[in-house]
XYZ file of C-alpha atoms in Angstrom:
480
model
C 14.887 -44.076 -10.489
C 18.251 -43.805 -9.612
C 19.812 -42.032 -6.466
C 19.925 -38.586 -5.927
C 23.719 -37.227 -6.463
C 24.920 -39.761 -8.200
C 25.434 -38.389 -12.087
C 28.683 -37.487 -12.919
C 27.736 -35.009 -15.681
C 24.564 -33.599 -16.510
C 23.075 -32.607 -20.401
C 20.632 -29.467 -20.091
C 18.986 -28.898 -23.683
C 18.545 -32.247 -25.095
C 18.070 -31.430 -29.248
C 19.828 -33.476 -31.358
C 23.274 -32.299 -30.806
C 22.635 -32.794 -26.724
C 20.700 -35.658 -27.038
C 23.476 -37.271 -29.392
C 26.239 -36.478 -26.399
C 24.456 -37.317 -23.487
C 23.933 -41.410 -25.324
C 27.475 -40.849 -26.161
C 28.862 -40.637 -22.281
C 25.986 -43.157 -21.521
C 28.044 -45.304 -23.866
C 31.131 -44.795 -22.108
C 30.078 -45.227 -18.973
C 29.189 -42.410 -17.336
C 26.553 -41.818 -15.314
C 24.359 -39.005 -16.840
C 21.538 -36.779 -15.747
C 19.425 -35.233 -18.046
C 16.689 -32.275 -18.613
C 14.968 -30.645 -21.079
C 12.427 -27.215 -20.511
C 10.115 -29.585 -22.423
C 10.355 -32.737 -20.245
C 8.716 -34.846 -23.286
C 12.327 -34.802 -24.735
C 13.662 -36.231 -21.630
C 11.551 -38.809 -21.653
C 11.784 -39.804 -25.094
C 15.500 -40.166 -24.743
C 15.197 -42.839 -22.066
C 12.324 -44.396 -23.532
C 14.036 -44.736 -26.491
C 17.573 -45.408 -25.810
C 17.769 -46.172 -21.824
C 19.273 -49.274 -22.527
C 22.421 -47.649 -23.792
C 23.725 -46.875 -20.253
C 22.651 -44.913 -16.932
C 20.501 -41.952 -17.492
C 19.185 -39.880 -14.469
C 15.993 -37.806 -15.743
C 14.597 -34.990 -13.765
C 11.756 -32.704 -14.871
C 12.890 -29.646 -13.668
C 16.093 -27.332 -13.376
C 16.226 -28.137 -9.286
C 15.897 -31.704 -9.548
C 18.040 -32.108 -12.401
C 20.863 -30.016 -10.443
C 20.170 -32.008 -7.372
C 20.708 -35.421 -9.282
C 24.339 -34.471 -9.666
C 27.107 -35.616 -7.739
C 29.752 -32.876 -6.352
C 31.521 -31.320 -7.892
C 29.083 -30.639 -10.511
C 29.938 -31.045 -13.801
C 26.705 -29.712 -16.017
C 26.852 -29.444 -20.254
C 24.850 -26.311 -21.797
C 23.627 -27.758 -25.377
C 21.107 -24.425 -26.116
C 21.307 -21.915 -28.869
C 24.068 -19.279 -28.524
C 23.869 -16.245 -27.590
C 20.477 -14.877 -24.892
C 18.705 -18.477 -24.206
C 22.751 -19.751 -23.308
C 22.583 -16.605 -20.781
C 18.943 -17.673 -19.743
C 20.012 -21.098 -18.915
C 23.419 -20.125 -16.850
C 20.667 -17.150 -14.792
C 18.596 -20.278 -13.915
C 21.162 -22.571 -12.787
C 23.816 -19.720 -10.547
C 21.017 -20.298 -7.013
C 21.224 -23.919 -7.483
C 25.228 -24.288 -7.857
C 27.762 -24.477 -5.643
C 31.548 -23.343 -5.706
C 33.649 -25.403 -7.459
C 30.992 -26.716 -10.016
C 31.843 -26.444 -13.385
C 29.129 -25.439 -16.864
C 30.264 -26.095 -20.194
C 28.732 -24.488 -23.038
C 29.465 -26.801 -25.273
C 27.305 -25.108 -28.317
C 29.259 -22.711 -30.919
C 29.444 -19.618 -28.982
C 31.348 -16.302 -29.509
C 34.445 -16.785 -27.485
C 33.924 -12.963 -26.388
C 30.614 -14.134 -25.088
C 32.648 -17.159 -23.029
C 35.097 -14.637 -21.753
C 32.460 -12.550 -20.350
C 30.633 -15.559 -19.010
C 33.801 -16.897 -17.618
C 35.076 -14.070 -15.889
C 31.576 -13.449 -14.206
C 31.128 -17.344 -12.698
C 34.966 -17.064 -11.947
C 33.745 -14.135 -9.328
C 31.324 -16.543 -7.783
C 33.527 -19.658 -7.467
C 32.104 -21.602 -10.322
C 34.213 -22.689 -13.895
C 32.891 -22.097 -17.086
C 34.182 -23.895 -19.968
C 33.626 -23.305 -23.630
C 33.856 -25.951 -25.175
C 33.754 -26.402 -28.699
C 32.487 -29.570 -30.196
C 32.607 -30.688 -34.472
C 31.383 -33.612 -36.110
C 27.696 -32.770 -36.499
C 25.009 -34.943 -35.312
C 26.596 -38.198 -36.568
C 30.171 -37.013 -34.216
C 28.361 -36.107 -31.116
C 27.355 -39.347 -30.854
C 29.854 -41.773 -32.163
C 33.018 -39.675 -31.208
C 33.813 -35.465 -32.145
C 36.610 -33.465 -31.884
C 36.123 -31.552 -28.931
C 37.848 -28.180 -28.220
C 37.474 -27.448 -24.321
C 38.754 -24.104 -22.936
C 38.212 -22.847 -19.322
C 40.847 -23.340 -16.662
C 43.131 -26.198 -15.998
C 41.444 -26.802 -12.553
C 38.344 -27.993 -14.156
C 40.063 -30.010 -17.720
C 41.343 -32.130 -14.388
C 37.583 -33.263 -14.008
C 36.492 -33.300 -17.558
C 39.524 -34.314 -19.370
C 39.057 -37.729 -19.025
C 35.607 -38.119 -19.255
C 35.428 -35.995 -22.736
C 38.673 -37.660 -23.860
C 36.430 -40.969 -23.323
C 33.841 -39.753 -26.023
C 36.126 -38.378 -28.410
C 36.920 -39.644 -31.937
C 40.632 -41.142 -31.742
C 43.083 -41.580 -34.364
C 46.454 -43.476 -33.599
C 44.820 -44.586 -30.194
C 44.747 -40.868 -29.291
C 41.811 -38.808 -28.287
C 40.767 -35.955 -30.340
C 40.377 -33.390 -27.328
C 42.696 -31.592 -25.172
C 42.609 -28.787 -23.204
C 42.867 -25.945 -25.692
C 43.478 -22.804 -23.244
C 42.119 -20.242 -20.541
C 38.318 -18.602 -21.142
C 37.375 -18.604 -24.705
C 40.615 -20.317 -26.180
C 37.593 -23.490 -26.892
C 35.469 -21.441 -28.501
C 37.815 -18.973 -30.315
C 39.607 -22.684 -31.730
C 36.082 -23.715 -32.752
C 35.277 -20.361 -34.432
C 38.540 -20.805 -36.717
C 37.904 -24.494 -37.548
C 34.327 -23.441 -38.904
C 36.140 -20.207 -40.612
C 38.930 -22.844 -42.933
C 35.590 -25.123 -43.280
C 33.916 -22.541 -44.507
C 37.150 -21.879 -47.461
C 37.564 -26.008 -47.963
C 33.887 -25.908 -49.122
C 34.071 -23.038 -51.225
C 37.103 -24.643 -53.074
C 35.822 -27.518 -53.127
C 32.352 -25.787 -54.745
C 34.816 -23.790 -57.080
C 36.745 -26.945 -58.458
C 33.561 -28.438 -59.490
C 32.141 -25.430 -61.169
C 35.688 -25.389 -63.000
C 35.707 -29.288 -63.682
C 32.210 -28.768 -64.900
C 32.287 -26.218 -67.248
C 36.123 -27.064 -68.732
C 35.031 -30.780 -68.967
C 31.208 -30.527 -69.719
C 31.173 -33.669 -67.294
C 27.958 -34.094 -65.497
C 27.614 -34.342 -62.040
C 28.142 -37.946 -61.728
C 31.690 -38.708 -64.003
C 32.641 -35.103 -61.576
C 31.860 -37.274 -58.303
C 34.174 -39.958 -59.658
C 37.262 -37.600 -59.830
C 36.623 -36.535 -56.726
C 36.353 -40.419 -55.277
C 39.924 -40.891 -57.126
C 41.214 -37.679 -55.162
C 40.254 -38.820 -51.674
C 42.704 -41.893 -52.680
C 45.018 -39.735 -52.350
C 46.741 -36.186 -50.710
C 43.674 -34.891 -50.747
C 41.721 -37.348 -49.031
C 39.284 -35.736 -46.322
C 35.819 -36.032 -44.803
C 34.612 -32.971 -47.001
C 36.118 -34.986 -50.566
C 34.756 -37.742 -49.143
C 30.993 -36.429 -49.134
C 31.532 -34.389 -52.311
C 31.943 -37.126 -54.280
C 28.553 -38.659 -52.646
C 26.868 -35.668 -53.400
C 27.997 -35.493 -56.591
C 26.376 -39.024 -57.651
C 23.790 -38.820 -55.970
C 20.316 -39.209 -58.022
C 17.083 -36.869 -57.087
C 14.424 -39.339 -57.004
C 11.537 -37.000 -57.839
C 13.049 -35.849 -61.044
C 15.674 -38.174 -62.001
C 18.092 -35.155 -62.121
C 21.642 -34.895 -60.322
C 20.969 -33.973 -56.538
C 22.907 -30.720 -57.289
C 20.904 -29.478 -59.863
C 17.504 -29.711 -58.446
C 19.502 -27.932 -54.750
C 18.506 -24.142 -55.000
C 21.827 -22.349 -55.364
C 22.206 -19.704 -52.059
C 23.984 -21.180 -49.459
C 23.543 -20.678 -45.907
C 25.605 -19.685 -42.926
C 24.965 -19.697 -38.995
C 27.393 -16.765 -38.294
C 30.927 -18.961 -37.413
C 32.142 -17.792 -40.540
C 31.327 -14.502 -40.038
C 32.770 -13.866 -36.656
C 36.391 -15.410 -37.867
C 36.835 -12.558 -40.328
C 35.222 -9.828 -38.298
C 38.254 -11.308 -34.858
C 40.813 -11.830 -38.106
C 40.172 -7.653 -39.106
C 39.995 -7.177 -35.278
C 43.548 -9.099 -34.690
C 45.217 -8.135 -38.048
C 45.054 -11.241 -39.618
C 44.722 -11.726 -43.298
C 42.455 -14.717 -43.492
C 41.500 -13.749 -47.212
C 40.848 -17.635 -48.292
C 38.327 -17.755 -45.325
C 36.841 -13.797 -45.645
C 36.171 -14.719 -49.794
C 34.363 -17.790 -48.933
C 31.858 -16.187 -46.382
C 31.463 -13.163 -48.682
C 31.212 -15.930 -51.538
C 27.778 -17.338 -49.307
C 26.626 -13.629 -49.222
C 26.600 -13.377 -52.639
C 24.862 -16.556 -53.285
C 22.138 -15.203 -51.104
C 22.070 -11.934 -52.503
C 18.755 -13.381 -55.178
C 17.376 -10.112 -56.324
C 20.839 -8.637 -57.056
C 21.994 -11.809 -58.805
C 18.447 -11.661 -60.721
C 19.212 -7.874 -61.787
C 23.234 -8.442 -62.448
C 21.836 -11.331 -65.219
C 19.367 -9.484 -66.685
C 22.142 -6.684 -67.105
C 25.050 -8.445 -68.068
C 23.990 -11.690 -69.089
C 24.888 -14.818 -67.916
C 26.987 -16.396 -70.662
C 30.081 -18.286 -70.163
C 33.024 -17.685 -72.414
C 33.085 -20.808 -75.403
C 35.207 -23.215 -75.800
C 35.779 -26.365 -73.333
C 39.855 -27.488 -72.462
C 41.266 -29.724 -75.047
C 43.444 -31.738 -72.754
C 41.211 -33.151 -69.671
C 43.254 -35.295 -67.767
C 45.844 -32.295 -67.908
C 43.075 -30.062 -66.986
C 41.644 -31.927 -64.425
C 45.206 -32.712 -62.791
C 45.553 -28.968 -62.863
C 42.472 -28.233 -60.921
C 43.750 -31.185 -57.946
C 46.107 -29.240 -57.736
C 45.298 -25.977 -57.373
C 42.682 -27.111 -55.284
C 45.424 -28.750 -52.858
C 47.793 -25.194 -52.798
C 44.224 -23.311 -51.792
C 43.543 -25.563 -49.118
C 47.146 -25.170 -47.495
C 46.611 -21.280 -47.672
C 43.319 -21.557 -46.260
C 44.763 -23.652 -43.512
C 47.807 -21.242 -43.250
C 46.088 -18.732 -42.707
C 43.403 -20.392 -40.120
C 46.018 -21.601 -38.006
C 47.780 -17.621 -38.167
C 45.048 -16.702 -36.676
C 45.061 -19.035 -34.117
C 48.219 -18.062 -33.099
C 47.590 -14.160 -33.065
C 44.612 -14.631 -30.771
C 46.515 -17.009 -28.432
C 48.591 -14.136 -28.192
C 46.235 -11.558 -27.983
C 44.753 -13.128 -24.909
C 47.716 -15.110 -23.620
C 46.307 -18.781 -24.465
C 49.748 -20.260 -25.175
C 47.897 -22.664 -27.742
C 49.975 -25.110 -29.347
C 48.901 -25.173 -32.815
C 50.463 -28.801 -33.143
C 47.977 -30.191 -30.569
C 45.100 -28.213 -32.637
C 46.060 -30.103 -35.679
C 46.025 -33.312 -34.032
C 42.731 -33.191 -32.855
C 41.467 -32.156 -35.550
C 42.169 -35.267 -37.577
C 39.128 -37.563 -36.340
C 35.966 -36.709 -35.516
C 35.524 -32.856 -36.747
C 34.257 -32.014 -40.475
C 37.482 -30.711 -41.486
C 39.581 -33.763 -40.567
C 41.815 -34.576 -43.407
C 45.093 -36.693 -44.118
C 47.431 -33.771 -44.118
C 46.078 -32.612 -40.779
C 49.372 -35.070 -39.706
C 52.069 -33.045 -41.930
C 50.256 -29.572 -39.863
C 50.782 -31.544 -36.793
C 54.306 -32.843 -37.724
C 55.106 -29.330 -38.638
C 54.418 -27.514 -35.706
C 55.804 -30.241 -33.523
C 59.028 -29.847 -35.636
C 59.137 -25.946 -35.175
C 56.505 -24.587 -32.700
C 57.748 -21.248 -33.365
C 57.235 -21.395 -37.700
C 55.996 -18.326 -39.075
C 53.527 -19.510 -41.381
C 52.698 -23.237 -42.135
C 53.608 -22.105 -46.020
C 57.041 -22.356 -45.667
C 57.318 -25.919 -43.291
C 59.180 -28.147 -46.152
C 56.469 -30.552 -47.209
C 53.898 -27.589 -47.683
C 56.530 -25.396 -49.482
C 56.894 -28.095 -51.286
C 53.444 -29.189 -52.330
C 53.038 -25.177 -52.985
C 55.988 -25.214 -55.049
C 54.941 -28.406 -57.467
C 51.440 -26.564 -57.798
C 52.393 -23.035 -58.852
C 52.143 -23.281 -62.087
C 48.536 -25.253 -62.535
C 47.419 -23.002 -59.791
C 47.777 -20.099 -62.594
C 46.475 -22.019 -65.191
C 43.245 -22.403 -62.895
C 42.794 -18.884 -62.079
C 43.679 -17.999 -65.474
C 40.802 -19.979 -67.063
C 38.701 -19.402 -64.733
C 39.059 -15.334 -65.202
C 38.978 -16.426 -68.655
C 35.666 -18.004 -68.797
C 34.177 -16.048 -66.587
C 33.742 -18.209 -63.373
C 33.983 -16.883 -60.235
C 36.842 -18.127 -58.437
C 36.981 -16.024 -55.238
C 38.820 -18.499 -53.005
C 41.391 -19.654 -55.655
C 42.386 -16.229 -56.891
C 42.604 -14.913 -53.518
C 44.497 -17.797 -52.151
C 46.705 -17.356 -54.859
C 47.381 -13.349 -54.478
C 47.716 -14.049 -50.629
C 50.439 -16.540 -51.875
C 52.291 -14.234 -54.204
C 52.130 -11.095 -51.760
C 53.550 -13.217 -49.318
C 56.479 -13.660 -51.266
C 57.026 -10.635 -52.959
C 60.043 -8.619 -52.132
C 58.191 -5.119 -52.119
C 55.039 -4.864 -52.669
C 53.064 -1.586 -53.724
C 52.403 -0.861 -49.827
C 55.142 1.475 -50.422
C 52.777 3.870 -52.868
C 50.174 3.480 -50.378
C 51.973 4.837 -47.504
C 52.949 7.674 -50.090
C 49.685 8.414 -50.580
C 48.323 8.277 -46.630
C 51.300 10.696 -45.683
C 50.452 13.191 -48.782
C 46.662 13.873 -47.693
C 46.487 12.775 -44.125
C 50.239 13.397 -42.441
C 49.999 9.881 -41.360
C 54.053 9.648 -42.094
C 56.318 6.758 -43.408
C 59.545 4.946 -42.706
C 62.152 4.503 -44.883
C 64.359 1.850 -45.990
C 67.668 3.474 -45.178
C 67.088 5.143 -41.722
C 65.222 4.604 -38.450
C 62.365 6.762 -37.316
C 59.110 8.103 -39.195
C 59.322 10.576 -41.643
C 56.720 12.773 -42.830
C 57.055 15.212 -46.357
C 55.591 18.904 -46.549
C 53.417 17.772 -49.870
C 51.596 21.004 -49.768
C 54.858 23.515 -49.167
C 58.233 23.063 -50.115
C 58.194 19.259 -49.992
C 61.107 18.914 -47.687
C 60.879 15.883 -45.654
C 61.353 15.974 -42.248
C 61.559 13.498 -39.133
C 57.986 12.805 -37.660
């Protein structure tokens, strides 16, 4: 057993994701204590992979806190939401001021807030921190998203920037901003992960129906793209997926894979803080309605029975035009989706006054994290170029890339409308696209309309002020 005080961070709740980091500062170095409420987990870990570096295990909460040195420096790896609250209520007797708990599970950043300002009041830090790269990151190097105050990044900065993926010889972690800034980053990165697998989903689903191409000769395209612009973790692993066999039957994986995909709430809470901030994050919102509607079995069974599920005839009669169109539509919808992730980012840094530099979000998101992808550099070149730029749409390369891609981008939507296949993400990436760029768009009615039943008034294009018309008596119009 090793000395008492001498850890330098501690892991409480040690499941795979906090087992996985706690071997990963081992790794590096660090000295780390460790505890479990079931202690068999504890044990396990050291039985199993003490050898990997210094591990301090202690049975219980007061030991385990007691096995730290000072200032205390103690990771939170439980399930969000009342056992993370359960776990900070047990350790508050046992801490001291100036220790420092980092929740480093996928929390609501309103939640870390709250948490934050109440250990704040006691003398403690609280971090959020968020953490991506699933199991297989946690141990061999995630992006990591801490928030919290400056005071206590000075502690943990270097020993997270230790464990962190790197690309270019530089760590994928930085401090992100005050309070929830970690978690609110984290919420947004699992919000355009949430859109990149829906388009991904809905380019297959086009590729297989225009090409009748089985799952397999589908994977292959996919393998080509990650050659190129589009090369990313999530391409990557589609095109694994895609040829991948189901032993039992002999049947593509996908097919025998029940078709109602899940969600753990990330998703959810980006588009409820994008409605909250005024953010449209439509890309994002269609692909977590898109996993409702999967889910939705008894509706779907009803809607089929109804309506038939038929797909218009007829398969494309050019397929290496087709399938170039698709890549590329697929590539405009992912820069929207981004766009529109990193908007949001930017109206909750000011919301809360963050100041989060959107370049330095980019960058760390290119190793490590689920999203990371080759043009995460053009983002990050971008935003270093022009930290002010008003959406990431019109930095050159990306107005560019847009630009070449307009007209397959129809083409997609088009067919797709045309044989019937949902296309949420595309189309809506698209619309967001041309409404962006639209010199009026029919706002202009709806304002009509709000002032005609409600008095809710207008401005107008020639004068200053708000105006509101008697619709119901002489309708004169007069200043509001």
């Amino acid at each position: 057993m090793s000395e008492r005080g001498e850890a330098q961070i501690g892991v409480t709740g040690l499941a795979v994701m906090g087992r996985n980091l706690a071997r990963n500062l081992a790794r590096h170095g660090h000295v780390v204590a460790l505890h479990n409420r079931s202690p068999e987990r504890t044990h396990s870990l050291v039985d199993q992979h003490g050898d990997e570096g210094k591990f301090v295990p202690s049975d219980g909460m007061a030991d385990f806190v007691a096995s730290l040195a000072r200032p205390r420096s103690i990771i939170i790896m439980v399930k969000a939401g009342q056992p993370t609250d359960a776990v900070i209520g047990e350790l508050l007797p046992l801490l001291d001021q100036g220790d420092i708990v980092i929740d480093c599970g996928n929390a609501h950043y309103l939640d870390t807030r709250r948490r934050e300002a109440a250990l704040a009041e006691r003398g403690l830090h609280f971090v959020g921190c968020g953490v991506s790269g699933g199991e297989e990151g946690a141990l061999l190097g995630p992006s990591i998203m801490p928030g919290g105050s400056a005071e206590s990044y000075a502690t943990l900065g270097p020993m997270l920037e230790s464990i962190a993926a790197t690309v270019d010889g530089v760590p994928c972690c930085v401090h992100v901003g005050p309070d929830g800034a970690g978690h609110f980053v984290k919420m947004v990165h699992n919000g355009i992960e949430y859109a990149d697998m829906q388009l991904i989903a809905e380019a297959y689903d086009l590729l297989r129906h225009g090409l009748g191409a089985e799952p397999a000769e589908i994977g292959e395209i996919f393998a080509k793209w990650n050659e190129g612009d589009l090369e990313s973790f999530l391409i990557e692993i589609t095109a694994d997926v895609l040829q991948h066999v189901d032993a039992a039957t002999g049947k593509p994986f996908v097919d025998i894979v029940l078709d109602q995909a899940e969600q753990k709430g990330t998703g959810r809470w980006t588009v409820q803080s994008a409605l909250d901030l005024g953010i449209p994050i439509t890309g994002i919102a269609e692909a977590t309605f898109a996993r409702s509607l999967s889910g939705a079995a008894d509706q779907r069974a009803a809607a089929r029975a109804t309506f038939g599920s038929e797909l218009a005839a007829g398969q494309v009669t050019d397929r290496d035009a087709f399938t170039e169109d698709v890549r590329r539509a697929l590539y405009a919808s992912k820069v929207v989706a981004y766009a529109q992730g990193f908007d949001q980012i930017s109206a909750g840094s000011q919301e809360y006054g963050w100041h989060i530099d959107r370049g330095a979000m980019a960058m760390i998101w290119r190793g490590g994290c689920i999203i990371r992808a080759r043009f995460l550099n053009r983002i990050m070149e971008a935003y270093d170029g022009t930290a002010d730029l008003p959406s990431l749409l019109v930095a050159p390369y990306f107005a560019e890339a847009v630009k070449t891609g307009t007209a397959s981008w129809r083409r997609v939507v088009g067919h797709a409308a045309a044989a019937g296949l949902p296309a949420p993400a595309f189309s809506s990436s698209l619309a967001y696209y041309d409404g962006l760029r639209r010199d009026r768009l029919p706002a202009a009615l709806i304002q009509g309309l709000r002032d005609n039943f409600g008095a809710h008034t207008y401005h107008r294009v020639d004068a200053e002020g708000s105006f509101h018309t008697a619709w119901a008596g002489d309708q004169r119009e007069q200043p509001a």
